[in-house]
GROMACS .gro file of C-alpha atoms in nm:
model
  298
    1UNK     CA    1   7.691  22.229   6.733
    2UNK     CA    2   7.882  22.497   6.543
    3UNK     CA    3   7.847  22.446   6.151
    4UNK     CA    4   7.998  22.632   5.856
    5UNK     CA    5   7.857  23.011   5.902
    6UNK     CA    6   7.727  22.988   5.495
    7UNK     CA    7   7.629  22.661   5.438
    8UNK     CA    8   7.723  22.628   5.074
    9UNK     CA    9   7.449  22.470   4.804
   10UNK     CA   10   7.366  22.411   4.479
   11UNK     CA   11   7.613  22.327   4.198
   12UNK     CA   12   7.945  22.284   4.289
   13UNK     CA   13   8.136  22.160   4.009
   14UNK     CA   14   8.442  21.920   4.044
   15UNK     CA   15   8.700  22.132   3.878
   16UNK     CA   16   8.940  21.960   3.648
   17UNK     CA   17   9.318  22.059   3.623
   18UNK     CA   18   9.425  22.165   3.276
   19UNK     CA   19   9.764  22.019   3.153
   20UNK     CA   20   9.994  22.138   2.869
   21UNK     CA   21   9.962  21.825   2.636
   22UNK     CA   22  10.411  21.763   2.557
   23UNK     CA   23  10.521  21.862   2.899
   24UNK     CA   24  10.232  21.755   3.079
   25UNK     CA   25  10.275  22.062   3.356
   26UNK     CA   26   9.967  22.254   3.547
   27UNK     CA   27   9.841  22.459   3.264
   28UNK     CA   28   9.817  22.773   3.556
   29UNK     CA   29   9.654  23.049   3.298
   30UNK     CA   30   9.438  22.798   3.137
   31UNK     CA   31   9.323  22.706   3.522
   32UNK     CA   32   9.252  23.057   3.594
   33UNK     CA   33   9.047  23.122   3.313
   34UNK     CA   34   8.824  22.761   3.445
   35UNK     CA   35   8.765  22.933   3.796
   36UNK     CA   36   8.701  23.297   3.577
   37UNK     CA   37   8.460  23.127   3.314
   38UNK     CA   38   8.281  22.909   3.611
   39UNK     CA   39   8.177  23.261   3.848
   40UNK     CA   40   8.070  23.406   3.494
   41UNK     CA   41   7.854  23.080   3.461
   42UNK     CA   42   7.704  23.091   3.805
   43UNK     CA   43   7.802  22.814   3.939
   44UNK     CA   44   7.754  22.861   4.306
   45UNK     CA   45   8.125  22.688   4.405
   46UNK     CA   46   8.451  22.495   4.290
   47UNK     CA   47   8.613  22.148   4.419
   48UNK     CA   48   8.961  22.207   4.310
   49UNK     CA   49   9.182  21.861   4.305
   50UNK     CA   50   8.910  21.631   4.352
   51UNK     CA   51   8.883  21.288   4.153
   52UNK     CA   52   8.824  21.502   3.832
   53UNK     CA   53   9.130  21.737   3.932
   54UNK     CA   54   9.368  21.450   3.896
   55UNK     CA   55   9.440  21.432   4.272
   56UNK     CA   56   9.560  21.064   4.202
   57UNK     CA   57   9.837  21.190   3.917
   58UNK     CA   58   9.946  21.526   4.063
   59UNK     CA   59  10.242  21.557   4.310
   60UNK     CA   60  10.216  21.676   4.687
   61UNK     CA   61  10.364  21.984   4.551
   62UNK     CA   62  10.155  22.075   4.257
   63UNK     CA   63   9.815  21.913   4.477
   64UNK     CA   64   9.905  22.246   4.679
   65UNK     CA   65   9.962  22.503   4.460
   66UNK     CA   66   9.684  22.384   4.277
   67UNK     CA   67   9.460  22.453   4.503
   68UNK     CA   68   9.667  22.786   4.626
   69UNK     CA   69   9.624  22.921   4.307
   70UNK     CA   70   9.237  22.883   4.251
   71UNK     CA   71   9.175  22.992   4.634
   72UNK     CA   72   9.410  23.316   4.513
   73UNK     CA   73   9.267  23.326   4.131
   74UNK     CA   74   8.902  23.343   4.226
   75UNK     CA   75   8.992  23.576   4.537
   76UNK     CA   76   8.641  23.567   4.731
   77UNK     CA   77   8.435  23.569   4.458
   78UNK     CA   78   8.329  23.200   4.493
   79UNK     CA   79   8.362  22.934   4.793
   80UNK     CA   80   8.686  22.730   4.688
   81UNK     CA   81   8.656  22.334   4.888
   82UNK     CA   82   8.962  22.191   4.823
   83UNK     CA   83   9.059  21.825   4.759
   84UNK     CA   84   9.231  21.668   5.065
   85UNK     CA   85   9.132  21.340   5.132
   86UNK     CA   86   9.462  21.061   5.122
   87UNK     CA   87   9.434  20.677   5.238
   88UNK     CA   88   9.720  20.787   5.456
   89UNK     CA   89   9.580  20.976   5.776
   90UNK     CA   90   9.937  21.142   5.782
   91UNK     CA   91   9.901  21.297   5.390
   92UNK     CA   92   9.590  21.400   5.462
   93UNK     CA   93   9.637  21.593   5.761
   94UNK     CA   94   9.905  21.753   5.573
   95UNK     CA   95   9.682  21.848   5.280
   96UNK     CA   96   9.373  21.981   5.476
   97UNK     CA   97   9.646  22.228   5.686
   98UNK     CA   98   9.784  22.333   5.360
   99UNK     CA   99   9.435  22.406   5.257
  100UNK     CA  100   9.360  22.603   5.528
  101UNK     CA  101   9.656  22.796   5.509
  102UNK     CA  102   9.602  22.872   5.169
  103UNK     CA  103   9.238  23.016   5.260
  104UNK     CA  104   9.041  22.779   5.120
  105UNK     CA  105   8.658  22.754   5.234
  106UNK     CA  106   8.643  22.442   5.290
  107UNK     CA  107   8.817  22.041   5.239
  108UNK     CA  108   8.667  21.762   5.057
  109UNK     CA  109   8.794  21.430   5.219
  110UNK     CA  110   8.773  21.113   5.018
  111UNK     CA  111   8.763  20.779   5.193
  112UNK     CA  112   9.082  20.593   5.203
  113UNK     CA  113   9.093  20.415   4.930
  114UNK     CA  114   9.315  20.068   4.835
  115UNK     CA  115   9.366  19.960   5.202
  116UNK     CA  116   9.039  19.889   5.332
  117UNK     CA  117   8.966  20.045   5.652
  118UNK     CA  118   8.698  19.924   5.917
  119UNK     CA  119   8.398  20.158   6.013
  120UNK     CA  120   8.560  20.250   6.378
  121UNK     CA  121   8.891  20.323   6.120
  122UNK     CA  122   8.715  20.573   5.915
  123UNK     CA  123   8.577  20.737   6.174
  124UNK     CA  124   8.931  20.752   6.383
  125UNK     CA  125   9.066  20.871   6.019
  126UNK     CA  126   8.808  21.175   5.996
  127UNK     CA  127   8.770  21.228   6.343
  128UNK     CA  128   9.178  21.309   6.378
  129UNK     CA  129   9.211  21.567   6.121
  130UNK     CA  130   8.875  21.760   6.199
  131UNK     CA  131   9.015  21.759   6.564
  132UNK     CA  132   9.363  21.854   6.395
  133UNK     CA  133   9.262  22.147   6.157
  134UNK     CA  134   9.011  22.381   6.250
  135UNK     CA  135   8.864  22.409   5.846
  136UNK     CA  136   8.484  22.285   5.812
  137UNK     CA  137   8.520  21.928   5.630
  138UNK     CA  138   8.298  21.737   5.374
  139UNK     CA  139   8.298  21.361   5.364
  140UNK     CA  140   8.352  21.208   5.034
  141UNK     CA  141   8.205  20.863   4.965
  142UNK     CA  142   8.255  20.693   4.649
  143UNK     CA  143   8.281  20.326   4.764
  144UNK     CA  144   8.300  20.233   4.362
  145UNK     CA  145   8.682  20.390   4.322
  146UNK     CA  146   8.778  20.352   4.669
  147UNK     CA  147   8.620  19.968   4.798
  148UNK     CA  148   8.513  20.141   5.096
  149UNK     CA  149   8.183  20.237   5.208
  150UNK     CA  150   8.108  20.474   5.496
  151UNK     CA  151   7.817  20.372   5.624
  152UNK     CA  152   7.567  20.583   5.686
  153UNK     CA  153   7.541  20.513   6.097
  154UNK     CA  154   7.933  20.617   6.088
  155UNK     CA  155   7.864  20.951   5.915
  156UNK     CA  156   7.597  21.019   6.198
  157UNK     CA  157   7.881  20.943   6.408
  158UNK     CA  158   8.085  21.155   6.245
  159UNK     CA  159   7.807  21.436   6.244
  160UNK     CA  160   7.863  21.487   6.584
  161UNK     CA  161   8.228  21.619   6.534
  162UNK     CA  162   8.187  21.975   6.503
  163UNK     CA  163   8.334  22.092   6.206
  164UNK     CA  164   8.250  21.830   6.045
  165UNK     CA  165   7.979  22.012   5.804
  166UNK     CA  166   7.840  21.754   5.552
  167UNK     CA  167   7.902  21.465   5.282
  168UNK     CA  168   7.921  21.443   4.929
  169UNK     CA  169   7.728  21.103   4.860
  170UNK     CA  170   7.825  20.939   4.555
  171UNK     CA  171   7.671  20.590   4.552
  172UNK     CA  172   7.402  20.749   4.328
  173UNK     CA  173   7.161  20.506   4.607
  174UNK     CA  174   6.854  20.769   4.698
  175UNK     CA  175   6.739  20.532   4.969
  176UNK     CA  176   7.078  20.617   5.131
  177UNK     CA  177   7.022  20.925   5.082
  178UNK     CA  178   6.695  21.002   5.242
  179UNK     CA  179   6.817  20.808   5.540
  180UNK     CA  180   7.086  21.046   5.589
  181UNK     CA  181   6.910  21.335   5.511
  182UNK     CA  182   6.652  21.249   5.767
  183UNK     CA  183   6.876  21.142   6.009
  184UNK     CA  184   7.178  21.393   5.998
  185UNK     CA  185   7.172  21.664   6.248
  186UNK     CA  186   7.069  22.080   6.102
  187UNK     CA  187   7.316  22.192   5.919
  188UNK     CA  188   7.499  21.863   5.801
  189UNK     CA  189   7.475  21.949   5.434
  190UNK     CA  190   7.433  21.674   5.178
  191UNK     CA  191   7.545  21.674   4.845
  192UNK     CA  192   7.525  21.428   4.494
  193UNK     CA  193   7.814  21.298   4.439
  194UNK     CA  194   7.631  21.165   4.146
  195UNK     CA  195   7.491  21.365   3.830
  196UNK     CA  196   7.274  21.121   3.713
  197UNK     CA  197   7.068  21.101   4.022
  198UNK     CA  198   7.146  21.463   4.158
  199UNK     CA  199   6.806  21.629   4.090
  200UNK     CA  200   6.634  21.388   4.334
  201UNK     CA  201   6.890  21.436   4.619
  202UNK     CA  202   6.811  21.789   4.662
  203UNK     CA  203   6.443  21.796   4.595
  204UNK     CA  204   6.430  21.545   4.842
  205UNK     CA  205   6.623  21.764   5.077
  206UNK     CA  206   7.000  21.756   4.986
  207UNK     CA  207   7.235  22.058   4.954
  208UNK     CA  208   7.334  22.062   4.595
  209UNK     CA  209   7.579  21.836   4.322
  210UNK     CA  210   7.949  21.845   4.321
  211UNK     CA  211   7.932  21.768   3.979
  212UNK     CA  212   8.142  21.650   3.676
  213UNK     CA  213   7.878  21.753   3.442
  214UNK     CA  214   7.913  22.080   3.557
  215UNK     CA  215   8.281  22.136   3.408
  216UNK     CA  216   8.129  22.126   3.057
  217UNK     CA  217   7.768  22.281   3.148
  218UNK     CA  218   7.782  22.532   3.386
  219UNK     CA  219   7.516  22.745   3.344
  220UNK     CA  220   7.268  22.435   3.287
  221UNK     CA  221   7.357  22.276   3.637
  222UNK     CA  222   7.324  22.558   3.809
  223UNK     CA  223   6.993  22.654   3.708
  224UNK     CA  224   6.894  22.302   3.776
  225UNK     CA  225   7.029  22.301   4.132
  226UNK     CA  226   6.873  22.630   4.166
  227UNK     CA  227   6.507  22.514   4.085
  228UNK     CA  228   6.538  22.192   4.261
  229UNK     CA  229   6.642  22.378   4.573
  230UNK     CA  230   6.378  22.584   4.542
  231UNK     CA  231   6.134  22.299   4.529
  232UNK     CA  232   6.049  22.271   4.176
  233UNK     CA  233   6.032  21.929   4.097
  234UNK     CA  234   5.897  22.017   3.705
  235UNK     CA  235   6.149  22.249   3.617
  236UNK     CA  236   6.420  22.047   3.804
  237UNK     CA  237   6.334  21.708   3.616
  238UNK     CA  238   6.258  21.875   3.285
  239UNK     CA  239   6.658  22.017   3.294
  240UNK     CA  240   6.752  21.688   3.407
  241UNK     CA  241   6.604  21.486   3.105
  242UNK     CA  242   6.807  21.761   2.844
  243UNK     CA  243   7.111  21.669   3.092
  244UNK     CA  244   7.070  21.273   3.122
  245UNK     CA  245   7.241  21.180   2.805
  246UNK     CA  246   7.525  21.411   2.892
  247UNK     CA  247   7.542  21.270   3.253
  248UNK     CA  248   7.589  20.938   3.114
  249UNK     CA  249   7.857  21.039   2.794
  250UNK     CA  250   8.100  21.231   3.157
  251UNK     CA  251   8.145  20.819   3.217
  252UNK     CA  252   8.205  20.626   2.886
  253UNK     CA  253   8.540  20.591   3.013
  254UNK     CA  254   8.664  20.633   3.389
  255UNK     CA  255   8.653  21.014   3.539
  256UNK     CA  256   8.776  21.241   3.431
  257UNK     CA  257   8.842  21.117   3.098
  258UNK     CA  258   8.578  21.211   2.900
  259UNK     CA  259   8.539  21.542   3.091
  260UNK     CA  260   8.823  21.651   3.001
  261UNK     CA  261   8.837  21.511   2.652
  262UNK     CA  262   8.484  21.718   2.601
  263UNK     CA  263   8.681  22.074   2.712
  264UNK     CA  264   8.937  22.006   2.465
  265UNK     CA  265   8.648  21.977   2.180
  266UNK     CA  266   8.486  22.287   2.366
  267UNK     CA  267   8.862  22.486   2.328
  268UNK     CA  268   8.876  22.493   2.681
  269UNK     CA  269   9.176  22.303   2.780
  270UNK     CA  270   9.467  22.154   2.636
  271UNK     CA  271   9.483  21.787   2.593
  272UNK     CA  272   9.728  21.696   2.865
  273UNK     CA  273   9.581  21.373   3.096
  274UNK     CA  274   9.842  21.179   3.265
  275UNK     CA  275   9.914  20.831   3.303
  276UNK     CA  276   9.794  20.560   3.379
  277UNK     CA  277   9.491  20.833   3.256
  278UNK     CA  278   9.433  20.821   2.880
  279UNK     CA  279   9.290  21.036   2.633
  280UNK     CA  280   8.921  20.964   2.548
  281UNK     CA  281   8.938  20.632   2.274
  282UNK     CA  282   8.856  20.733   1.952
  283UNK     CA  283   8.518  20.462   1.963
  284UNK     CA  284   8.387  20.699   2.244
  285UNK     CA  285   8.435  21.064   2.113
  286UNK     CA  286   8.157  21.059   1.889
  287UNK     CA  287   7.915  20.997   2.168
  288UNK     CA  288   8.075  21.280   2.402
  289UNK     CA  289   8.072  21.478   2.075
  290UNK     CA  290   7.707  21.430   2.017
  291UNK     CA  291   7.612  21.521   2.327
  292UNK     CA  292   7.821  21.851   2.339
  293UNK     CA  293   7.646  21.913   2.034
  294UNK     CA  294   7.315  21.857   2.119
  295UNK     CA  295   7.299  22.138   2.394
  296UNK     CA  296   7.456  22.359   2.183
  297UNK     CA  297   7.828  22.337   2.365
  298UNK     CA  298   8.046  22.309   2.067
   0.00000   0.00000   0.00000
């Protein structure tokens, strides 16, 4: 079965989209100085227009230049996956050929969320655009935004297709995930979907963390994907304990909220979120505050 030539690992971090905070537009040179500041960090790849990108608020039009313009911004120097994933089949075909064109290293497909779909749906759903668009593809399930749950006998299912090349697994459910990593084919990558339990998915096996966490700690994630892929379970859980409180202030409020709240502290971004989005409450940015400050990020 022919798999991604590079299989990518480690920490991957879910890249948020920076927004000018009166006209609310793509903030493009504070985005390019994200993907700049992330390679100088080390992280090992980028998600752009994921769930923390705003994929849910951004146009079809700006969903694609978004991702254009980190694919052309970081220009080889990192693997770019991009966002793709639709509840329409149709949008998300469109997306993932977009992607491709644009050069992009890989496509992160969500579920389809809001309408529901059977198991023998899902797999139709995937199936169609990795038969469609020759671009290796990562499942994306996240069954608490979305109300569906690919199972994990449909993702060995879905294994089989052959550029389909792994999942990000974001039930934060480690019994899942050893069944999957024991059960997918090699060279069906696994990734957290979850921060908190991240550490343990790859020492038991798993790829790496496409990570929220990692938009405001860069260099911390990746040395703890690093160590945990190499096996060291001391080092790995020792980073995770400075990280936990952290991992826990990234969901206060719903993603990417706080994230991006904590880069605006951090003079990272501008504070453009849009709507139905809010900007962090003011009863929850002392505790992101706290926790910035207690690794030293502000």
């Amino acid at each position: 079965m022919k798999r991604q030539q590079t299989l990518i690992t480690g920490s991957i971090v879910a890249l948020v989209t920076p927004l000018l905070p009166t006209s609310n537009d793509v903030d493009w040179d504070g985005l390019k100085r994200l993907v700049d500041w992330h390679i100088e960090a080390g992280t090992d790849a980028i998600v752009a227009v994921g769930t923390s990108g705003e994929s849910s608020t951004l146009s079809m039009d700006e969903h694609k230049q978004v991702i254009k313009a980190v694919v052309d911004h970081s220009a080889g120097r990192i693997p770019i996956i991009a966002g793709t994933g639709a509840n329409s089949t149709h949008e998300a075909l469109e997306l993932t050929s977009q992607a491709k064109e644009a050069g992009a290293d890989a496509c992160l497909l969500v579920t389809p969320y809001y309408n529901k779909p059977t198991q023998e749906g899902l797999f139709q759903h995937f199936k169609t655009i990795a038969d469609s668009v020759d671009i290796p593809q990562i499942l994306y399930n996240v069954p608490g935004r979305t109300a569906c749950d690919l199972l994990p006998e449909t993702v060995l299912r879905l294994a089989e297709v052959e550029n389909i090349v792994g999942i990000k697994e974001a039930t934060g459910d480690l019994d899942r995930a050893r069944q999957l990593i024991d059960s997918c084919p090699q060279g069906f990558a696994i990734y957290s979907g979850d921060d908190m339990t991240a550490a343990e998915l790859i020492l038991m096996g798993g790829h790496g963390d496409i990570s929220v966490t990692a938009n405001v700690a860069p260099e911390l994630m990746a040395q703890l994907c690093r160590v945990a892929l190499e096996g060291d379970a001391e080092q790995a859980r020792t980073l995770n304990a400075r990280l936990d409180a952290l991992h826990n202030a990234m969901f206060v409020e719903s993603n990417p909220i706080p994230v991006k709240w904590a880069l605006l502290e951090m003079g990272r971004i501008p504070a453009g979120i849009r709507l139905p989005l809010t900007v962090l409450s003011a009863e929850q940015q002392p505790v992101v505050r706290a926790e910035l400050q207690k690794l030293g990020l502000v």
